[in-house]
């Protein structure tokens, strides 16, 4: 479901939400086989990051079945600077998505984890179906993430049909098991897990499935394994973030900012703003309706705090009949995903759709027919009402939820595939970071994610948005925590 922020959103636009061998059989038919490692000096940068040790692993495509098909998982291990002594730990990273490759981010992670790399190795794995891990395509249009919800749902349905039964292979559980297979193949005893956005979900799945292989966990912009299918905590976070921004910046009155958003949402339900968007090289008419206003507040401003002052101003101007500013924001929002051909194999819509439609909770029965699913969705909206989604309506919130609520309503399936935790989380130190301006995975979700672990520490970073782990204070907290397993300070408001 990040500009490094916008880059991550583009790499996995459904985070948009906003782009990795415990179960590997050692029998010859399903043996994990490691390709000869390459170093950055022997391969091009596209193949292996400079100085890293790279390889591939052959793993079962569909674990837990009699299916004998396999797939390949690629990894890159960036060694510590001081190789004269054993590593103090190995940090396994995932930036979110889902759908984005990880190995291409080696340089960015090397820079972010510079202080820890003196004695820590860094492990990057392209999740199955992305990048060098047998990239998957379902012929999704290159501008699919700019589509309005009904058209997006239809594209996702066609993707599922194209993938056939392979869509069941691209799940967080399988990706987590792939990561453990890589760990075992490299002879690493335990991992320090560092997940951002969807990566927090993936790393929590890994911890749930492989608790004895975890040393410490850092989750940035987190949400729990069990979530409200209506994503009401995110809806509540919009008013909370608007209030925090107005109070911190002193450029707006909190109550007025929230009421302005509610007023514009009500107007857009009946009078959407039309504009021209160029996507995949072709101009077309796009509308800003209530659902699009939801996206601007949750996926754009929530991931990029510098957008909040422009968004609050644009909302006021639109209410006064001047939509130019909010149209500019809408175009900017879609720019990173307006043509996914530029991402090449670094992003896979097929993998992204498969993960979110397999793992996440939905407010309807997966075994029901499409008309029945749609009826259950409408009944749920009527039962809940609009109030929990304020400043938006229930219908507007649903329309603006790109990768949750009803996004997968056309995805084939007859059984409930929502990931169910085993309840065996490791008893290890866990740090959860949340930004007080994050409306994508806000403080409520962060606290829920922290509550999954016995020894967790939750930190709310003031003035920060989604995945608040790159500022000076948060970086210092991350470094201290990975080294010691505890914090001696927090990030105070300026």
mmCIF file of N, CA and C in Angstrom, residues 187-309:
data_model
loop_
_atom_site.group_PDB
_atom_site.id
_atom_site.type_symbol
_atom_site.label_atom_id
_atom_site.label_comp_id
_atom_site.label_asym_id
_atom_site.label_seq_id
_atom_site.Cartn_x
_atom_site.Cartn_y
_atom_site.Cartn_z
ATOM 1 N N UNK A 187 22.955 -18.875 6.086
ATOM 2 C CA UNK A 187 23.495 -19.262 7.395
ATOM 3 C C UNK A 187 23.361 -18.191 8.453
ATOM 4 N N UNK A 188 22.343 -17.342 8.330
ATOM 5 C CA UNK A 188 22.108 -16.272 9.316
ATOM 6 C C UNK A 188 21.182 -16.807 10.401
ATOM 7 N N UNK A 189 21.590 -16.653 11.657
ATOM 8 C CA UNK A 189 20.809 -17.232 12.749
ATOM 9 C C UNK A 189 19.513 -16.481 12.978
ATOM 10 N N UNK A 190 19.605 -15.155 13.113
ATOM 11 C CA UNK A 190 18.401 -14.346 13.368
ATOM 12 C C UNK A 190 18.510 -13.032 12.600
ATOM 13 N N UNK A 191 17.360 -12.414 12.367
ATOM 14 C CA UNK A 191 17.290 -11.171 11.605
ATOM 15 C C UNK A 191 16.773 -10.024 12.459
ATOM 16 N N UNK A 192 17.293 -8.840 12.188
ATOM 17 C CA UNK A 192 16.682 -7.604 12.652
ATOM 18 C C UNK A 192 15.731 -7.172 11.542
ATOM 19 N N UNK A 193 14.449 -7.110 11.813
ATOM 20 C CA UNK A 193 13.451 -6.803 10.797
ATOM 21 C C UNK A 193 13.170 -5.309 10.768
ATOM 22 N N UNK A 194 13.267 -4.717 9.588
ATOM 23 C CA UNK A 194 12.991 -3.289 9.417
ATOM 24 C C UNK A 194 11.978 -3.137 8.286
ATOM 25 N N UNK A 195 10.742 -2.839 8.650
ATOM 26 C CA UNK A 195 9.677 -2.709 7.669
ATOM 27 C C UNK A 195 9.089 -1.321 7.672
ATOM 28 N N UNK A 196 8.729 -0.854 6.479
ATOM 29 C CA UNK A 196 8.104 0.453 6.313
ATOM 30 C C UNK A 196 6.799 0.273 5.550
ATOM 31 N N UNK A 197 5.733 0.925 6.014
ATOM 32 C CA UNK A 197 4.425 0.845 5.362
ATOM 33 C C UNK A 197 4.000 -0.624 5.237
ATOM 34 N N UNK A 198 3.685 -1.097 4.008
ATOM 35 C CA UNK A 198 3.331 -2.516 3.871
ATOM 36 C C UNK A 198 4.426 -3.417 4.424
ATOM 37 N N UNK A 199 5.667 -2.951 4.386
ATOM 38 C CA UNK A 199 6.749 -3.741 4.953
ATOM 39 C C UNK A 199 6.560 -4.043 6.427
ATOM 40 N N UNK A 200 5.801 -3.194 7.145
ATOM 41 C CA UNK A 200 5.527 -3.482 8.557
ATOM 42 C C UNK A 200 4.586 -4.673 8.679
ATOM 43 N N UNK A 201 3.662 -4.774 7.746
ATOM 44 C CA UNK A 201 2.752 -5.925 7.719
ATOM 45 C C UNK A 201 3.532 -7.191 7.384
ATOM 46 N N UNK A 202 4.353 -7.101 6.329
ATOM 47 C CA UNK A 202 5.141 -8.257 5.916
ATOM 48 C C UNK A 202 6.063 -8.729 7.029
ATOM 49 N N UNK A 203 6.764 -7.807 7.672
ATOM 50 C CA UNK A 203 7.694 -8.202 8.733
ATOM 51 C C UNK A 203 6.952 -8.750 9.948
ATOM 52 N N UNK A 204 5.742 -8.269 10.184
ATOM 53 C CA UNK A 204 4.936 -8.832 11.274
ATOM 54 C C UNK A 204 4.503 -10.260 10.926
ATOM 55 N N UNK A 205 4.186 -10.497 9.660
ATOM 56 C CA UNK A 205 3.865 -11.858 9.225
ATOM 57 C C UNK A 205 5.081 -12.765 9.413
ATOM 58 N N UNK A 206 6.264 -12.250 9.039
ATOM 59 C CA UNK A 206 7.482 -13.050 9.236
ATOM 60 C C UNK A 206 7.669 -13.375 10.715
ATOM 61 N N UNK A 207 7.525 -12.369 11.560
ATOM 62 C CA UNK A 207 7.706 -12.592 13.001
ATOM 63 C C UNK A 207 6.701 -13.598 13.532
ATOM 64 N N UNK A 208 5.476 -13.551 13.014
ATOM 65 C CA UNK A 208 4.423 -14.467 13.438
ATOM 66 C C UNK A 208 4.716 -15.896 12.997
ATOM 67 N N UNK A 209 5.319 -16.053 11.833
ATOM 68 C CA UNK A 209 5.568 -17.383 11.284
ATOM 69 C C UNK A 209 6.933 -17.952 11.670
ATOM 70 N N UNK A 210 7.882 -17.079 11.970
ATOM 71 C CA UNK A 210 9.250 -17.528 12.277
ATOM 72 C C UNK A 210 9.769 -16.808 13.526
ATOM 73 N N UNK A 211 9.097 -16.938 14.650
ATOM 74 C CA UNK A 211 9.449 -16.149 15.835
ATOM 75 C C UNK A 211 10.840 -16.411 16.383
ATOM 76 N N UNK A 212 11.366 -17.606 16.204
ATOM 77 C CA UNK A 212 12.689 -17.914 16.763
ATOM 78 C C UNK A 212 13.817 -17.348 15.908
ATOM 79 N N UNK A 213 13.477 -16.775 14.758
ATOM 80 C CA UNK A 213 14.495 -16.250 13.853
ATOM 81 C C UNK A 213 14.542 -14.726 13.868
ATOM 82 N N UNK A 214 13.947 -14.135 14.886
ATOM 83 C CA UNK A 214 13.881 -12.675 14.982
ATOM 84 C C UNK A 214 14.711 -12.188 16.160
ATOM 85 N N UNK A 215 15.517 -11.164 15.910
ATOM 86 C CA UNK A 215 16.339 -10.554 16.949
ATOM 87 C C UNK A 215 15.674 -9.293 17.493
ATOM 88 N N UNK A 216 15.359 -8.358 16.622
ATOM 89 C CA UNK A 216 14.662 -7.114 16.975
ATOM 90 C C UNK A 216 13.789 -6.742 15.787
ATOM 91 N N UNK A 217 12.848 -5.808 16.037
ATOM 92 C CA UNK A 217 11.945 -5.370 14.965
ATOM 93 C C UNK A 217 11.788 -3.859 15.028
ATOM 94 N N UNK A 218 11.871 -3.206 13.868
ATOM 95 C CA UNK A 218 11.551 -1.784 13.737
ATOM 96 C C UNK A 218 10.466 -1.653 12.675
ATOM 97 N N UNK A 219 9.345 -1.066 13.050
ATOM 98 C CA UNK A 219 8.210 -0.881 12.146
ATOM 99 C C UNK A 219 7.925 0.608 12.022
ATOM 100 N N UNK A 220 7.939 1.116 10.799
ATOM 101 C CA UNK A 220 7.755 2.546 10.551
ATOM 102 C C UNK A 220 6.544 2.765 9.654
ATOM 103 N N UNK A 221 5.554 3.501 10.160
ATOM 104 C CA UNK A 221 4.307 3.664 9.421
ATOM 105 C C UNK A 221 3.540 2.358 9.424
ATOM 106 N N UNK A 222 3.269 1.832 10.614
ATOM 107 C CA UNK A 222 2.802 0.454 10.762
ATOM 108 C C UNK A 222 1.288 0.324 10.839
ATOM 109 N N UNK A 223 0.839 -0.859 10.492
ATOM 110 C CA UNK A 223 -0.536 -1.271 10.768
ATOM 111 C C UNK A 223 -0.519 -2.736 11.181
ATOM 112 N N UNK A 224 -1.516 -3.177 11.934
ATOM 113 C CA UNK A 224 -1.485 -4.519 12.508
ATOM 114 C C UNK A 224 -1.916 -5.585 11.512
ATOM 115 N N UNK A 225 -1.703 -6.842 11.874
ATOM 116 C CA UNK A 225 -2.111 -7.944 11.016
ATOM 117 C C UNK A 225 -3.627 -8.056 10.925
ATOM 118 N N UNK A 226 -4.309 -7.695 11.992
ATOM 119 C CA UNK A 226 -5.777 -7.727 12.005
ATOM 120 C C UNK A 226 -6.288 -6.297 12.000
ATOM 121 N N UNK A 227 -6.959 -5.920 10.909
ATOM 122 C CA UNK A 227 -7.405 -4.538 10.755
ATOM 123 C C UNK A 227 -8.913 -4.482 10.523
ATOM 124 N N UNK A 228 -9.462 -3.317 10.776
ATOM 125 C CA UNK A 228 -10.859 -3.044 10.466
ATOM 126 C C UNK A 228 -11.011 -3.023 8.938
ATOM 127 N N UNK A 229 -11.871 -3.851 8.352
ATOM 128 C CA UNK A 229 -11.989 -3.864 6.893
ATOM 129 C C UNK A 229 -12.483 -2.553 6.305
ATOM 130 N N UNK A 230 -13.076 -1.694 7.133
ATOM 131 C CA UNK A 230 -13.541 -0.386 6.671
ATOM 132 C C UNK A 230 -12.466 0.684 6.845
ATOM 133 N N UNK A 231 -11.373 0.333 7.504
ATOM 134 C CA UNK A 231 -10.259 1.264 7.727
ATOM 135 C C UNK A 231 -10.699 2.544 8.431
ATOM 136 N N UNK A 232 -11.578 2.411 9.409
ATOM 137 C CA UNK A 232 -12.070 3.589 10.136
ATOM 138 C C UNK A 232 -10.986 4.321 10.920
ATOM 139 N N UNK A 233 -9.974 3.631 11.447
ATOM 140 C CA UNK A 233 -8.898 4.399 12.094
ATOM 141 C C UNK A 233 -8.236 5.400 11.160
ATOM 142 N N UNK A 234 -8.083 5.041 9.886
ATOM 143 C CA UNK A 234 -7.500 5.977 8.927
ATOM 144 C C UNK A 234 -8.419 7.165 8.698
ATOM 145 N N UNK A 235 -9.720 6.922 8.644
ATOM 146 C CA UNK A 235 -10.671 8.022 8.458
ATOM 147 C C UNK A 235 -10.584 8.998 9.627
ATOM 148 N N UNK A 236 -10.501 8.456 10.834
ATOM 149 C CA UNK A 236 -10.409 9.328 12.017
ATOM 150 C C UNK A 236 -9.107 10.120 12.012
ATOM 151 N N UNK A 237 -8.066 9.550 11.421
ATOM 152 C CA UNK A 237 -6.764 10.216 11.446
ATOM 153 C C UNK A 237 -6.736 11.476 10.608
ATOM 154 N N UNK A 238 -7.682 11.651 9.677
ATOM 155 C CA UNK A 238 -7.695 12.853 8.843
ATOM 156 C C UNK A 238 -7.940 14.088 9.709
ATOM 157 N N UNK A 239 -8.972 14.056 10.540
ATOM 158 C CA UNK A 239 -9.248 15.189 11.422
ATOM 159 C C UNK A 239 -8.114 15.382 12.424
ATOM 160 N N UNK A 240 -7.552 14.279 12.911
ATOM 161 C CA UNK A 240 -6.444 14.365 13.861
ATOM 162 C C UNK A 240 -5.229 15.032 13.232
ATOM 163 N N UNK A 241 -4.910 14.643 11.992
ATOM 164 C CA UNK A 241 -3.753 15.219 11.311
ATOM 165 C C UNK A 241 -3.990 16.684 10.955
ATOM 166 N N UNK A 242 -5.196 17.013 10.496
ATOM 167 C CA UNK A 242 -5.500 18.415 10.209
ATOM 168 C C UNK A 242 -5.342 19.270 11.459
ATOM 169 N N UNK A 243 -5.807 18.754 12.587
ATOM 170 C CA UNK A 243 -5.680 19.480 13.854
ATOM 171 C C UNK A 243 -4.219 19.653 14.239
ATOM 172 N N UNK A 244 -3.419 18.574 14.115
ATOM 173 C CA UNK A 244 -2.004 18.647 14.463
ATOM 174 C C UNK A 244 -1.272 19.620 13.549
ATOM 175 N N UNK A 245 -1.591 19.589 12.253
ATOM 176 C CA UNK A 245 -0.923 20.501 11.331
ATOM 177 C C UNK A 245 -1.263 21.953 11.640
ATOM 178 N N UNK A 246 -2.531 22.252 11.828
ATOM 179 C CA UNK A 246 -2.941 23.634 12.080
ATOM 180 C C UNK A 246 -2.332 24.170 13.373
ATOM 181 N N UNK A 247 -2.315 23.349 14.397
ATOM 182 C CA UNK A 247 -1.745 23.800 15.673
ATOM 183 C C UNK A 247 -0.240 23.972 15.570
ATOM 184 N N UNK A 248 0.423 23.066 14.843
ATOM 185 C CA UNK A 248 1.866 23.153 14.732
ATOM 186 C C UNK A 248 2.327 24.289 13.840
ATOM 187 N N UNK A 249 1.589 24.535 12.757
ATOM 188 C CA UNK A 249 2.000 25.560 11.800
ATOM 189 C C UNK A 249 1.420 26.931 12.104
ATOM 190 N N UNK A 250 0.311 26.943 12.840
ATOM 191 C CA UNK A 250 -0.402 28.180 13.150
ATOM 192 C C UNK A 250 -0.821 28.936 11.888
ATOM 193 N N UNK A 251 -1.090 28.176 10.826
ATOM 194 C CA UNK A 251 -1.531 28.787 9.573
ATOM 195 C C UNK A 251 -3.020 28.593 9.336
ATOM 196 N N UNK A 252 -3.670 27.828 10.203
ATOM 197 C CA UNK A 252 -5.101 27.585 10.036
ATOM 198 C C UNK A 252 -5.703 27.239 11.388
ATOM 199 N N UNK A 253 -7.006 27.372 11.478
ATOM 200 C CA UNK A 253 -7.738 26.991 12.682
ATOM 201 C C UNK A 253 -8.189 25.544 12.525
ATOM 202 N N UNK A 254 -7.881 24.664 13.474
ATOM 203 C CA UNK A 254 -8.203 23.243 13.308
ATOM 204 C C UNK A 254 -9.668 22.976 12.965
ATOM 205 N N UNK A 255 -10.593 23.585 13.707
ATOM 206 C CA UNK A 255 -12.010 23.326 13.451
ATOM 207 C C UNK A 255 -12.416 23.765 12.051
ATOM 208 N N UNK A 256 -11.868 24.896 11.609
ATOM 209 C CA UNK A 256 -12.209 25.395 10.275
ATOM 210 C C UNK A 256 -11.635 24.489 9.194
ATOM 211 N N UNK A 257 -10.431 24.001 9.387
ATOM 212 C CA UNK A 257 -9.826 23.119 8.388
ATOM 213 C C UNK A 257 -10.637 21.841 8.226
ATOM 214 N N UNK A 258 -11.084 21.272 9.339
ATOM 215 C CA UNK A 258 -11.893 20.049 9.278
ATOM 216 C C UNK A 258 -13.249 20.341 8.648
ATOM 217 N N UNK A 259 -13.886 21.448 9.050
ATOM 218 C CA UNK A 259 -15.203 21.777 8.495
ATOM 219 C C UNK A 259 -15.114 22.142 7.021
ATOM 220 N N UNK A 260 -14.015 22.777 6.598
ATOM 221 C CA UNK A 260 -13.823 23.085 5.177
ATOM 222 C C UNK A 260 -13.725 21.797 4.361
ATOM 223 N N UNK A 261 -12.981 20.829 4.886
ATOM 224 C CA UNK A 261 -12.854 19.546 4.182
ATOM 225 C C UNK A 261 -14.208 18.864 4.074
ATOM 226 N N UNK A 262 -14.971 18.875 5.159
ATOM 227 C CA UNK A 262 -16.306 18.269 5.139
ATOM 228 C C UNK A 262 -17.222 18.979 4.145
ATOM 229 N N UNK A 263 -17.140 20.300 4.106
ATOM 230 C CA UNK A 263 -17.993 21.070 3.194
ATOM 231 C C UNK A 263 -17.641 20.788 1.740
ATOM 232 N N UNK A 264 -16.342 20.732 1.433
ATOM 233 C CA UNK A 264 -15.949 20.451 0.063
ATOM 234 C C UNK A 264 -16.315 19.020 -0.326
ATOM 235 N N UNK A 265 -16.155 18.077 0.596
ATOM 236 C CA UNK A 265 -16.539 16.691 0.319
ATOM 237 C C UNK A 265 -18.018 16.608 -0.037
ATOM 238 N N UNK A 266 -18.862 17.322 0.726
ATOM 239 C CA UNK A 266 -20.302 17.327 0.457
ATOM 240 C C UNK A 266 -20.604 17.931 -0.909
ATOM 241 N N UNK A 267 -19.911 18.994 -1.260
ATOM 242 C CA UNK A 267 -20.143 19.626 -2.553
ATOM 243 C C UNK A 267 -19.716 18.711 -3.702
ATOM 244 N N UNK A 268 -18.572 18.062 -3.543
ATOM 245 C CA UNK A 268 -18.046 17.230 -4.622
ATOM 246 C C UNK A 268 -18.889 15.985 -4.884
ATOM 247 N N UNK A 269 -19.695 15.586 -3.900
ATOM 248 C CA UNK A 269 -20.580 14.438 -4.142
ATOM 249 C C UNK A 269 -21.533 14.725 -5.294
ATOM 250 N N UNK A 270 -21.928 15.956 -5.427
ATOM 251 C CA UNK A 270 -22.919 16.329 -6.439
ATOM 252 C C UNK A 270 -22.329 17.169 -7.569
ATOM 253 N N UNK A 271 -21.208 17.839 -7.296
ATOM 254 C CA UNK A 271 -20.610 18.722 -8.288
ATOM 255 C C UNK A 271 -19.099 18.492 -8.352
ATOM 256 N N UNK A 272 -18.669 17.379 -8.938
ATOM 257 C CA UNK A 272 -17.229 17.108 -9.043
ATOM 258 C C UNK A 272 -16.538 18.109 -9.960
ATOM 259 N N UNK A 273 -15.250 18.259 -9.745
ATOM 260 C CA UNK A 273 -14.423 19.159 -10.554
ATOM 261 C C UNK A 273 -13.795 18.359 -11.680
ATOM 262 N N UNK A 274 -13.984 18.805 -12.894
ATOM 263 C CA UNK A 274 -13.419 18.118 -14.055
ATOM 264 C C UNK A 274 -12.118 18.793 -14.485
ATOM 265 N N UNK A 275 -11.156 17.965 -14.874
ATOM 266 C CA UNK A 275 -9.885 18.498 -15.366
ATOM 267 C C UNK A 275 -9.271 17.481 -16.311
ATOM 268 N N UNK A 276 -8.189 17.849 -16.961
ATOM 269 C CA UNK A 276 -7.514 16.960 -17.900
ATOM 270 C C UNK A 276 -6.262 16.382 -17.251
ATOM 271 N N UNK A 277 -6.152 15.065 -17.286
ATOM 272 C CA UNK A 277 -4.984 14.359 -16.763
ATOM 273 C C UNK A 277 -4.338 13.593 -17.905
ATOM 274 N N UNK A 278 -3.033 13.737 -18.046
ATOM 275 C CA UNK A 278 -2.297 12.963 -19.037
ATOM 276 C C UNK A 278 -1.695 11.743 -18.348
ATOM 277 N N UNK A 279 -2.126 10.575 -18.804
ATOM 278 C CA UNK A 279 -1.646 9.324 -18.217
ATOM 279 C C UNK A 279 -1.321 8.347 -19.335
ATOM 280 N N UNK A 280 -0.214 7.649 -19.212
ATOM 281 C CA UNK A 280 0.268 6.727 -20.248
ATOM 282 C C UNK A 280 0.368 7.423 -21.593
ATOM 283 N N UNK A 281 0.705 8.716 -21.548
ATOM 284 C CA UNK A 281 0.916 9.486 -22.764
ATOM 285 C C UNK A 281 -0.342 10.008 -23.425
ATOM 286 N N UNK A 282 -1.499 9.813 -22.803
ATOM 287 C CA UNK A 282 -2.754 10.230 -23.428
ATOM 288 C C UNK A 282 -3.556 11.109 -22.469
ATOM 289 N N UNK A 283 -4.026 12.274 -22.943
ATOM 290 C CA UNK A 283 -4.869 13.121 -22.101
ATOM 291 C C UNK A 283 -6.282 12.548 -21.998
ATOM 292 N N UNK A 284 -6.871 12.683 -20.832
ATOM 293 C CA UNK A 284 -8.255 12.254 -20.659
ATOM 294 C C UNK A 284 -8.907 13.093 -19.576
ATOM 295 N N UNK A 285 -10.209 13.078 -19.558
ATOM 296 C CA UNK A 285 -10.943 13.816 -18.544
ATOM 297 C C UNK A 285 -10.961 13.030 -17.240
ATOM 298 N N UNK A 286 -10.593 13.690 -16.179
ATOM 299 C CA UNK A 286 -10.590 13.103 -14.848
ATOM 300 C C UNK A 286 -11.451 13.987 -13.953
ATOM 301 N N UNK A 287 -11.999 13.437 -12.896
ATOM 302 C CA UNK A 287 -12.815 14.246 -11.988
ATOM 303 C C UNK A 287 -12.240 14.195 -10.586
ATOM 304 N N UNK A 288 -12.397 15.284 -9.875
ATOM 305 C CA UNK A 288 -12.125 15.306 -8.439
ATOM 306 C C UNK A 288 -13.482 15.245 -7.762
ATOM 307 N N UNK A 289 -13.815 14.073 -7.255
ATOM 308 C CA UNK A 289 -15.043 13.900 -6.494
ATOM 309 C C UNK A 289 -14.660 13.666 -5.030
ATOM 310 N N UNK A 290 -15.598 13.239 -4.236
ATOM 311 C CA UNK A 290 -15.292 13.046 -2.810
ATOM 312 C C UNK A 290 -14.217 11.989 -2.622
ATOM 313 N N UNK A 291 -14.261 10.917 -3.420
ATOM 314 C CA UNK A 291 -13.251 9.876 -3.304
ATOM 315 C C UNK A 291 -11.853 10.386 -3.604
ATOM 316 N N UNK A 292 -11.730 11.261 -4.606
ATOM 317 C CA UNK A 292 -10.427 11.836 -4.920
ATOM 318 C C UNK A 292 -9.946 12.749 -3.793
ATOM 319 N N UNK A 293 -10.878 13.445 -3.151
ATOM 320 C CA UNK A 293 -10.504 14.287 -2.006
ATOM 321 C C UNK A 293 -9.967 13.422 -0.865
ATOM 322 N N UNK A 294 -10.561 12.237 -0.687
ATOM 323 C CA UNK A 294 -10.056 11.288 0.308
ATOM 324 C C UNK A 294 -8.603 10.926 -0.002
ATOM 325 N N UNK A 295 -8.308 10.616 -1.263
ATOM 326 C CA UNK A 295 -6.940 10.234 -1.649
ATOM 327 C C UNK A 295 -5.944 11.360 -1.380
ATOM 328 N N UNK A 296 -6.339 12.583 -1.689
ATOM 329 C CA UNK A 296 -5.426 13.708 -1.460
ATOM 330 C C UNK A 296 -5.102 13.859 0.015
ATOM 331 N N UNK A 297 -6.064 13.563 0.883
ATOM 332 C CA UNK A 297 -5.825 13.693 2.327
ATOM 333 C C UNK A 297 -5.085 12.494 2.914
ATOM 334 N N UNK A 298 -5.342 11.312 2.409
ATOM 335 C CA UNK A 298 -4.759 10.124 3.028
ATOM 336 C C UNK A 298 -3.473 9.664 2.348
ATOM 337 N N UNK A 299 -3.481 9.608 1.024
ATOM 338 C CA UNK A 299 -2.332 9.060 0.313
ATOM 339 C C UNK A 299 -1.304 10.103 -0.090
ATOM 340 N N UNK A 300 -1.749 11.355 -0.288
ATOM 341 C CA UNK A 300 -0.797 12.381 -0.703
ATOM 342 C C UNK A 300 -0.287 13.178 0.495
ATOM 343 N N UNK A 301 -1.150 13.925 1.133
ATOM 344 C CA UNK A 301 -0.701 14.724 2.288
ATOM 345 C C UNK A 301 -0.201 13.828 3.415
ATOM 346 N N UNK A 302 -0.855 12.684 3.620
ATOM 347 C CA UNK A 302 -0.436 11.789 4.695
ATOM 348 C C UNK A 302 0.959 11.240 4.508
ATOM 349 N N UNK A 303 1.392 11.124 3.229
ATOM 350 C CA UNK A 303 2.734 10.628 2.959
ATOM 351 C C UNK A 303 3.760 11.716 2.758
ATOM 352 N N UNK A 304 3.286 12.935 2.511
ATOM 353 C CA UNK A 304 4.186 14.066 2.252
ATOM 354 C C UNK A 304 3.705 15.262 3.059
ATOM 355 N N UNK A 305 4.208 15.464 4.269
ATOM 356 C CA UNK A 305 3.702 16.526 5.144
ATOM 357 C C UNK A 305 3.768 17.917 4.535
ATOM 358 N N UNK A 306 4.708 18.129 3.586
ATOM 359 C CA UNK A 306 4.794 19.451 2.973
ATOM 360 C C UNK A 306 3.566 19.770 2.124
ATOM 361 N N UNK A 307 2.730 18.768 1.875
ATOM 362 C CA UNK A 307 1.514 18.990 1.084
ATOM 363 C C UNK A 307 0.397 19.598 1.937
ATOM 364 N N UNK A 308 0.418 19.397 3.250
ATOM 365 C CA UNK A 308 -0.692 19.859 4.102
ATOM 366 C C UNK A 308 -0.989 21.353 3.946
ATOM 367 N N UNK A 309 -0.010 22.263 3.979
ATOM 368 C CA UNK A 309 -0.364 23.677 3.833
ATOM 369 C C UNK A 309 -0.984 23.993 2.480
#
